[in-house]
PDB file of C-alpha atoms in Angstrom:
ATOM      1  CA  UNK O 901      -3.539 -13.657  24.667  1.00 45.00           C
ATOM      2  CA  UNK O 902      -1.236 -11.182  25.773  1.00 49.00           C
ATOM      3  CA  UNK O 903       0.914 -11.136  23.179  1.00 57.00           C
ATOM      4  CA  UNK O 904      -2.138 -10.492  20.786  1.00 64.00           C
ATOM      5  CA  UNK O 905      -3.187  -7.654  23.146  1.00 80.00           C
ATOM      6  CA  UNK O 906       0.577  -5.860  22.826  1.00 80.00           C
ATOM      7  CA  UNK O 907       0.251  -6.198  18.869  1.00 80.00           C
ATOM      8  CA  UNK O 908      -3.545  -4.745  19.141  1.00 82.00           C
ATOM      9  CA  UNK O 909      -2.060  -1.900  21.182  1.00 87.00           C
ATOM     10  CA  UNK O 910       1.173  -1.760  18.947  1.00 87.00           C
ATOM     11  CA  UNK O 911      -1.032  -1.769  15.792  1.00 91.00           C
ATOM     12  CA  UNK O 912      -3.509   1.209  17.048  1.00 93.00           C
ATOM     13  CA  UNK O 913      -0.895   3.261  18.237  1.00 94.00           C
ATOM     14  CA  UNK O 914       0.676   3.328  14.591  1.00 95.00           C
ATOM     15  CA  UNK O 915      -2.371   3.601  13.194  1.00 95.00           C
ATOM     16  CA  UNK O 916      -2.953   6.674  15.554  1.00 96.00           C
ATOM     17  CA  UNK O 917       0.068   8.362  14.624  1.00 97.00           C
ATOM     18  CA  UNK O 918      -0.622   7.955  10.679  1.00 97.00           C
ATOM     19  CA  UNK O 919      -3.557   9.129  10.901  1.00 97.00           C
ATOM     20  CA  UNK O 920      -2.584  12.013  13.014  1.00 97.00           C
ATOM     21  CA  UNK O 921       0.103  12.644  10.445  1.00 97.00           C
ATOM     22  CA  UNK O 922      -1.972  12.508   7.310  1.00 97.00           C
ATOM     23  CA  UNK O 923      -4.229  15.220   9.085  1.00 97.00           C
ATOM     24  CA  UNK O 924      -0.994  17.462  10.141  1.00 97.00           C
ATOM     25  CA  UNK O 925       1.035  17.036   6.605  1.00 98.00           C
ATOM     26  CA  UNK O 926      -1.956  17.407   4.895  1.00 96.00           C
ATOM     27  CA  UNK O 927      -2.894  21.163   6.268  1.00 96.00           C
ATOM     28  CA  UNK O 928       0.438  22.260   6.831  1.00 97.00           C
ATOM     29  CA  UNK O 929       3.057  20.367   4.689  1.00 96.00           C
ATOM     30  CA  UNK O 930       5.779  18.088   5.831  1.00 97.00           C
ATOM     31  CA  UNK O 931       8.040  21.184   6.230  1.00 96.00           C
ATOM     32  CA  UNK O 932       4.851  22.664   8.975  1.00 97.00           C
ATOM     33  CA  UNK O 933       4.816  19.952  11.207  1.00 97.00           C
ATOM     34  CA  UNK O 934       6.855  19.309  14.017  1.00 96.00           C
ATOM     35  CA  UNK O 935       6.820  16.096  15.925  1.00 95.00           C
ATOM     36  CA  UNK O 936       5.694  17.529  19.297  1.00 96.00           C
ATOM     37  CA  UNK O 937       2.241  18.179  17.449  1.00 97.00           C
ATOM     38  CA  UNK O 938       2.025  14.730  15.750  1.00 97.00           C
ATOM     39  CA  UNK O 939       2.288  13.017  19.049  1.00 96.00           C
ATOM     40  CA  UNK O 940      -0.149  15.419  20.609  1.00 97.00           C
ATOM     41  CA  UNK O 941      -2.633  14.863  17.824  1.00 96.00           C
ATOM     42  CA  UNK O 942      -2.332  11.096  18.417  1.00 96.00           C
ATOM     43  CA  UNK O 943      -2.190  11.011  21.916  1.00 95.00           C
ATOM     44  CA  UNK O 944       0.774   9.041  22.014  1.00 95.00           C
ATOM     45  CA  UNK O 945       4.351   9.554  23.831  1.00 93.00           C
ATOM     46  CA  UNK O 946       7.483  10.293  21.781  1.00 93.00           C
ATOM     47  CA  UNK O 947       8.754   7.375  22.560  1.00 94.00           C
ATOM     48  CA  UNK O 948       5.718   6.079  20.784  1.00 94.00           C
ATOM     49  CA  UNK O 949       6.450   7.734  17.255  1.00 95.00           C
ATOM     50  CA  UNK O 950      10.296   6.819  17.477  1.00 95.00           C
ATOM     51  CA  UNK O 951       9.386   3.044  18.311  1.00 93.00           C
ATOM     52  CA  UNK O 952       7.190   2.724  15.259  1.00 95.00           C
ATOM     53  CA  UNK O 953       9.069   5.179  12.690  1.00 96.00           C
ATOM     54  CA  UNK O 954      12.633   6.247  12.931  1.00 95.00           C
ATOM     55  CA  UNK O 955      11.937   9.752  12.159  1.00 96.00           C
ATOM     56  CA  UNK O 956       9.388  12.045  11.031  1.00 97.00           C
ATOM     57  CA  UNK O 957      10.531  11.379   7.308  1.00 97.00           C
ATOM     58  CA  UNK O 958      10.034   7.951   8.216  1.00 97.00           C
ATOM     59  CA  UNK O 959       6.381   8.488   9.356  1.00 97.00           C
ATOM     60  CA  UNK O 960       5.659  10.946   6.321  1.00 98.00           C
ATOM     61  CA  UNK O 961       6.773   7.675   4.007  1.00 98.00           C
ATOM     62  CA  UNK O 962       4.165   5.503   6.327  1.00 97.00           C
ATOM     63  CA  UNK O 963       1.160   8.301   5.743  1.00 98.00           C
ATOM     64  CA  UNK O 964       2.108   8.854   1.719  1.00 97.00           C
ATOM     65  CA  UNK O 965       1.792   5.033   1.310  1.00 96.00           C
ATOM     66  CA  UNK O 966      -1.711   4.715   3.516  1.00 96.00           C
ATOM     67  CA  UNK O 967      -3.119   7.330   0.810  1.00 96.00           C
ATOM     68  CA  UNK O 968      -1.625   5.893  -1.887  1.00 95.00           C
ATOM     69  CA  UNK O 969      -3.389   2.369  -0.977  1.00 94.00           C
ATOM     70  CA  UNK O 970      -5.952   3.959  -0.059  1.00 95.00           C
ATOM     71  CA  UNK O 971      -6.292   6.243  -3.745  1.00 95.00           C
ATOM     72  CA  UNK O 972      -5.613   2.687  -5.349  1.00 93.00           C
ATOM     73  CA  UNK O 973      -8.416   0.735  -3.843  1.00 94.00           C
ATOM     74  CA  UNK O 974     -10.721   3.588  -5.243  1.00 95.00           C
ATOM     75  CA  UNK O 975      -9.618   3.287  -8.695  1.00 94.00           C
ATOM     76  CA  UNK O 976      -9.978  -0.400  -8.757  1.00 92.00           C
ATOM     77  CA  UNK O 977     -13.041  -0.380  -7.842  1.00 93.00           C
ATOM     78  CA  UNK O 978     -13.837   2.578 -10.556  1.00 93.00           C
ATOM     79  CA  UNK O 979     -12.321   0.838 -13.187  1.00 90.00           C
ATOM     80  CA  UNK O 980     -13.984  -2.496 -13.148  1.00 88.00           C
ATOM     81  CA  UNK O 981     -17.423  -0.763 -12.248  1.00 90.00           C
ATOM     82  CA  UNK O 982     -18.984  -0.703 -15.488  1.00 79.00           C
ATOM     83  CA  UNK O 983     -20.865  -2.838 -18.393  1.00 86.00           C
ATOM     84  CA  UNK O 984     -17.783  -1.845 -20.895  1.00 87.00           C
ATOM     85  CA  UNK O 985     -14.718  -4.014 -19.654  1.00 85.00           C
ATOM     86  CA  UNK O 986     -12.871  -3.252 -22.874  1.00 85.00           C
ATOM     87  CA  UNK O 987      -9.413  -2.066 -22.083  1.00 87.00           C
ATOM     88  CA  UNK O 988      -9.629   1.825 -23.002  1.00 87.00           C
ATOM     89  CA  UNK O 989     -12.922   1.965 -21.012  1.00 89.00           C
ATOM     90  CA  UNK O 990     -11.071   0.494 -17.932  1.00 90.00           C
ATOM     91  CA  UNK O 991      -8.692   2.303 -18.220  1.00 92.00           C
ATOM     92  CA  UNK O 992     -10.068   5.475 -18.717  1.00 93.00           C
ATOM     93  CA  UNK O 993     -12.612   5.052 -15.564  1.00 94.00           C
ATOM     94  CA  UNK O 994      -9.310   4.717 -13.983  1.00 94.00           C
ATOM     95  CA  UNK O 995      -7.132   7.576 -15.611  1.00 95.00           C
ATOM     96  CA  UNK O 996     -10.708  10.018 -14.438  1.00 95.00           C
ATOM     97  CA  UNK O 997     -10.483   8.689 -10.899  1.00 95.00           C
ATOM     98  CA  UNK O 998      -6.639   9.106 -10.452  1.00 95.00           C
ATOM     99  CA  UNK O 999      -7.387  12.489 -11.556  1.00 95.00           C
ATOM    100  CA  UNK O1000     -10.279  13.156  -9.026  1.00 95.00           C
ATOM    101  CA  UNK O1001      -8.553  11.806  -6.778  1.00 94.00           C
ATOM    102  CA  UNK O1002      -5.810  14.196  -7.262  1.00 91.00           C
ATOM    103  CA  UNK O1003      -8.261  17.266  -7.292  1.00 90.00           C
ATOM    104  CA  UNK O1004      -8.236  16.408  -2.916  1.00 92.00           C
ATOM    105  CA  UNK O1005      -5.901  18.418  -1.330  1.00 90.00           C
ATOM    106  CA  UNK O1006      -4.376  16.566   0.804  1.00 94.00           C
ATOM    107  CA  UNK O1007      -3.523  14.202  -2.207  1.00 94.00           C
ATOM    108  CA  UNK O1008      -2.020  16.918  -3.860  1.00 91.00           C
ATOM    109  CA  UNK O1009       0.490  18.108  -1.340  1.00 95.00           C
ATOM    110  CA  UNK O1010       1.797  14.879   0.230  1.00 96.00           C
ATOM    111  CA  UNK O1011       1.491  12.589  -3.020  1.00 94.00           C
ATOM    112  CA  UNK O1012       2.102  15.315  -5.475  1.00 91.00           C
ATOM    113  CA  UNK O1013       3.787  17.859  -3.899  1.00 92.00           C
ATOM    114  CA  UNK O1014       5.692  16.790  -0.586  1.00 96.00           C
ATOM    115  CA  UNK O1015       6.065  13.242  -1.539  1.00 95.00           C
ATOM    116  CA  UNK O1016       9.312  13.926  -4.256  1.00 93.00           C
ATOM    117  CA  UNK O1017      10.456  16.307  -2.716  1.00 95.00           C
ATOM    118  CA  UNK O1018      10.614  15.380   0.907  1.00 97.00           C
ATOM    119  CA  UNK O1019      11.551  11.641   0.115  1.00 97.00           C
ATOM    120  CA  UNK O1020      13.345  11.934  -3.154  1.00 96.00           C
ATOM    121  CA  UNK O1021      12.145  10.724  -6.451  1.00 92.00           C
ATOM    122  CA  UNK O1022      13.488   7.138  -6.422  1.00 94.00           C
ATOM    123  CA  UNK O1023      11.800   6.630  -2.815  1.00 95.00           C
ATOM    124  CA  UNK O1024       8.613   8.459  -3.605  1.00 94.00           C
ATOM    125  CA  UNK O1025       8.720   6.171  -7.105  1.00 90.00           C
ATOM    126  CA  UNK O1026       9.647   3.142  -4.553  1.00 92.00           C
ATOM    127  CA  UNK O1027       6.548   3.694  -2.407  1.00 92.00           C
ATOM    128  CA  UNK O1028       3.694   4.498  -5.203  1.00 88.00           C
ATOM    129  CA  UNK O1029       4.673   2.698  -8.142  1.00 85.00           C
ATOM    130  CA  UNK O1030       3.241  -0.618  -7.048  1.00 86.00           C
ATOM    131  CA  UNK O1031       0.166  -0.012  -6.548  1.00 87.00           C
ATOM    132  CA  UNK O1032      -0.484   2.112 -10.109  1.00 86.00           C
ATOM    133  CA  UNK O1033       1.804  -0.362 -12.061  1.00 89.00           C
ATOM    134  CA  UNK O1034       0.104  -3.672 -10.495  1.00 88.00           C
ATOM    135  CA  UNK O1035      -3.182  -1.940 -11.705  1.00 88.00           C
ATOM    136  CA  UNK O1036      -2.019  -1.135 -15.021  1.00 92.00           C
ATOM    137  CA  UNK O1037       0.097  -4.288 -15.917  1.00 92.00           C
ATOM    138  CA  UNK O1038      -2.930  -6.529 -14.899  1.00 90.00           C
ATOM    139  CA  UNK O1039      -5.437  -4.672 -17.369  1.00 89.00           C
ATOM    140  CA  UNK O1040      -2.633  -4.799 -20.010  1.00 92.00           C
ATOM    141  CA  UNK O1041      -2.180  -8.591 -19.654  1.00 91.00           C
ATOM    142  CA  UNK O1042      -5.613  -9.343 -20.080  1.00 88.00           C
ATOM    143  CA  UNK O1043      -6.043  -6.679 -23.439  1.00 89.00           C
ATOM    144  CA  UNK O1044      -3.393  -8.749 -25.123  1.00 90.00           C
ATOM    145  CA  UNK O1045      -4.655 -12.015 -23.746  1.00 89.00           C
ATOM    146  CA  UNK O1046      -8.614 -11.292 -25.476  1.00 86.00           C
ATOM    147  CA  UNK O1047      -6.727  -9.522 -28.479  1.00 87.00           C
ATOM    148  CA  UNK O1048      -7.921  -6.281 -28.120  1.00 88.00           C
ATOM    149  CA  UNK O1049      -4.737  -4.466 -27.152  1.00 92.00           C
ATOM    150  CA  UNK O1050      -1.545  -4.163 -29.535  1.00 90.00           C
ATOM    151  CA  UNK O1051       0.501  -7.037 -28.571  1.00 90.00           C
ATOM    152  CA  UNK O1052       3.294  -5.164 -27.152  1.00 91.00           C
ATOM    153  CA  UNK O1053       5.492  -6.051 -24.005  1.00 93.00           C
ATOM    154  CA  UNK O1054       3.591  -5.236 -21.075  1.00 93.00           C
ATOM    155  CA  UNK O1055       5.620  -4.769 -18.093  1.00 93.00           C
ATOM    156  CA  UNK O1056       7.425  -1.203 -19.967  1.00 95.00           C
ATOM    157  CA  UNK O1057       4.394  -0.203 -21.485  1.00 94.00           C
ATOM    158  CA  UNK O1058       2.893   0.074 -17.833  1.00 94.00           C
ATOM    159  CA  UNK O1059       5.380   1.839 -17.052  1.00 93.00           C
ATOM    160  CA  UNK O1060       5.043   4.399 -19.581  1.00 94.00           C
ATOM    161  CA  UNK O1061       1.479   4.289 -18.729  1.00 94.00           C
ATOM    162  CA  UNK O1062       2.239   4.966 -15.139  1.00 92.00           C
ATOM    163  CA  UNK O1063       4.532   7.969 -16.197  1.00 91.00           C
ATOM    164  CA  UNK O1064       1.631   9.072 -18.025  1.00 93.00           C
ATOM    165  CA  UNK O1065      -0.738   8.901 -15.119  1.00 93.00           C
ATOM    166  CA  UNK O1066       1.698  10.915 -12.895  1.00 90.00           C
ATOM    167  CA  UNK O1067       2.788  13.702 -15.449  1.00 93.00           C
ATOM    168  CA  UNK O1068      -0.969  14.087 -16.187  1.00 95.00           C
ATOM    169  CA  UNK O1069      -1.581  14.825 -12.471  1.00 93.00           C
ATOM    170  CA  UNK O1070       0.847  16.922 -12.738  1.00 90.00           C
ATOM    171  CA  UNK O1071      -0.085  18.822 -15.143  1.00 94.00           C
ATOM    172  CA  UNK O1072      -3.936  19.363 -13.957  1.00 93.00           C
ATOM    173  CA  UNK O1073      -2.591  20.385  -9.902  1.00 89.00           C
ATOM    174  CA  UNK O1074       0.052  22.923 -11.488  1.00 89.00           C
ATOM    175  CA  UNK O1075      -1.907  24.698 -13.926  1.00 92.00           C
ATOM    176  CA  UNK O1076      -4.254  28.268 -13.391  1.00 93.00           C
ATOM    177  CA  UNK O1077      -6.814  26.906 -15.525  1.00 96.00           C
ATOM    178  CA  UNK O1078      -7.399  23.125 -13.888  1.00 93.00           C
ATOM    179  CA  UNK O1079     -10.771  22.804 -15.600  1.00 94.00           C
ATOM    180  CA  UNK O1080      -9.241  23.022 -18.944  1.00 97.00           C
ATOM    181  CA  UNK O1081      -6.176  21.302 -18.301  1.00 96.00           C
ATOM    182  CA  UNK O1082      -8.047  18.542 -17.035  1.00 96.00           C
ATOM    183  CA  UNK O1083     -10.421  19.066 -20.230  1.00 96.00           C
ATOM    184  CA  UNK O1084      -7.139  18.580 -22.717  1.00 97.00           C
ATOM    185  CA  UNK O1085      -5.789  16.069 -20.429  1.00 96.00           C
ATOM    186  CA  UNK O1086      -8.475  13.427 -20.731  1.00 95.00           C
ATOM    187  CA  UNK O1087      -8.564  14.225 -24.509  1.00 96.00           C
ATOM    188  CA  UNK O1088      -4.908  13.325 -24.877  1.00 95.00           C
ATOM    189  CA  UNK O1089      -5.384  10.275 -22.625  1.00 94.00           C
ATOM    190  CA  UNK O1090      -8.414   9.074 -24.244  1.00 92.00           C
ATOM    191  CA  UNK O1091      -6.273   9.152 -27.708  1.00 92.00           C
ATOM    192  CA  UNK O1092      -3.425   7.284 -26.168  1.00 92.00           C
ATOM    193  CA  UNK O1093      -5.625   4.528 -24.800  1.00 91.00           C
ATOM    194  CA  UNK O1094      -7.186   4.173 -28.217  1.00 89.00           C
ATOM    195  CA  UNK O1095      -3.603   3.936 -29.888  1.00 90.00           C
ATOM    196  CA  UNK O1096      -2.983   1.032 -28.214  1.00 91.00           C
ATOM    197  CA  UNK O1097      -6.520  -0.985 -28.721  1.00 86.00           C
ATOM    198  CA  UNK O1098      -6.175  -3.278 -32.111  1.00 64.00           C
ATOM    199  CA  UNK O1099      -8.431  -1.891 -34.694  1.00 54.00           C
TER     200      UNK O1099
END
């Protein structure tokens, strides 16, 4: 009983100082938070945040992949909520809620913004990518399985799907006119998805 009281503890106090780190990186940016203030905002010790995370990169990497999770549940549940479970209507609920989902600010600086640059691409990649790809492959698989997706291999073209979904983010955060951009996004999307349904 103990033992599972330590890991309760153990398990609130990270969850403490994610959450207290999402908040913090979120306003301020990775480079705007110190650690004195992320153990203040979680009401935890220093020893605390070095126990759980070796550094405040370290804890940065543990907040970017709560949001990603979290972003990824959300478009899961988009995707397979409506009557149309063809592939380009799946996918395009879940192209419009990545990029909703983007439209938050706190997604755009630490998934967008911080999360390259403070972690590096291949780590940043590391982190997201299995959450978007497992999404995409497993709509992909069943298109070709009910014939109504080219019959093309599936693991790269998720990939290239997931590039998509990033660059289109992107795109939409970056640019002065996000309505429009997001307008001409979706358009370009929408056509890609089509490309690949079997006529």
């Amino acid at each position: 009983m103990a033992r599972r009281t330590q890991a309760d503890r153990s398990a609130a106090t990270r969850s403490a100082l994610v959450a207290a780190g999402r908040r913090l990186f979120a306003e301020h940016g990775f480079a705007g938070v110190g650690t004195e203030a992320i153990v203040a905002e979680a009401a935890v010790s220093r020893g605390a945040l070095y126990h759980h995370f070796a550094d405040k990169t370290e804890l940065f990497a543990g907040v970017l992949e709560a949001v990603e999770a979290e972003v990824a549940h959300r478009i899961a549940e988009s995707a397979l909520a409506g009557e149309d479970l063809s592939f380009p209507a799946v996918m395009k609920r879940a192209f419009d809620t990545w990029l909703d989902a983007c439209e938050a600010p706190e997604v755009q600086r630490i998934l967008l913004t911080d999360g390259p640059s403070v972690l590096g691409w291949a780590r940043w990649r590391e982190i997201l990518q299995p959450y978007a790809l497992s999404l995409i492959e497993t709509a992909l698989v069943q298109g070709v399985a009910d014939g109504t997706v080219a019959d093309l291999p599936t693991r790269p073209l998720a990939h290239a799907l997931v590039a998509v979904a990033d660059e289109a983010a992107m795109y939409v955060a970056s640019a002065e006119d996000r309505v429009t951009a997001r307008r001409d996004m979706t358009l370009v999307i929408e056509r890609t998805l089509e490309a690949l349904t079997e006529p």
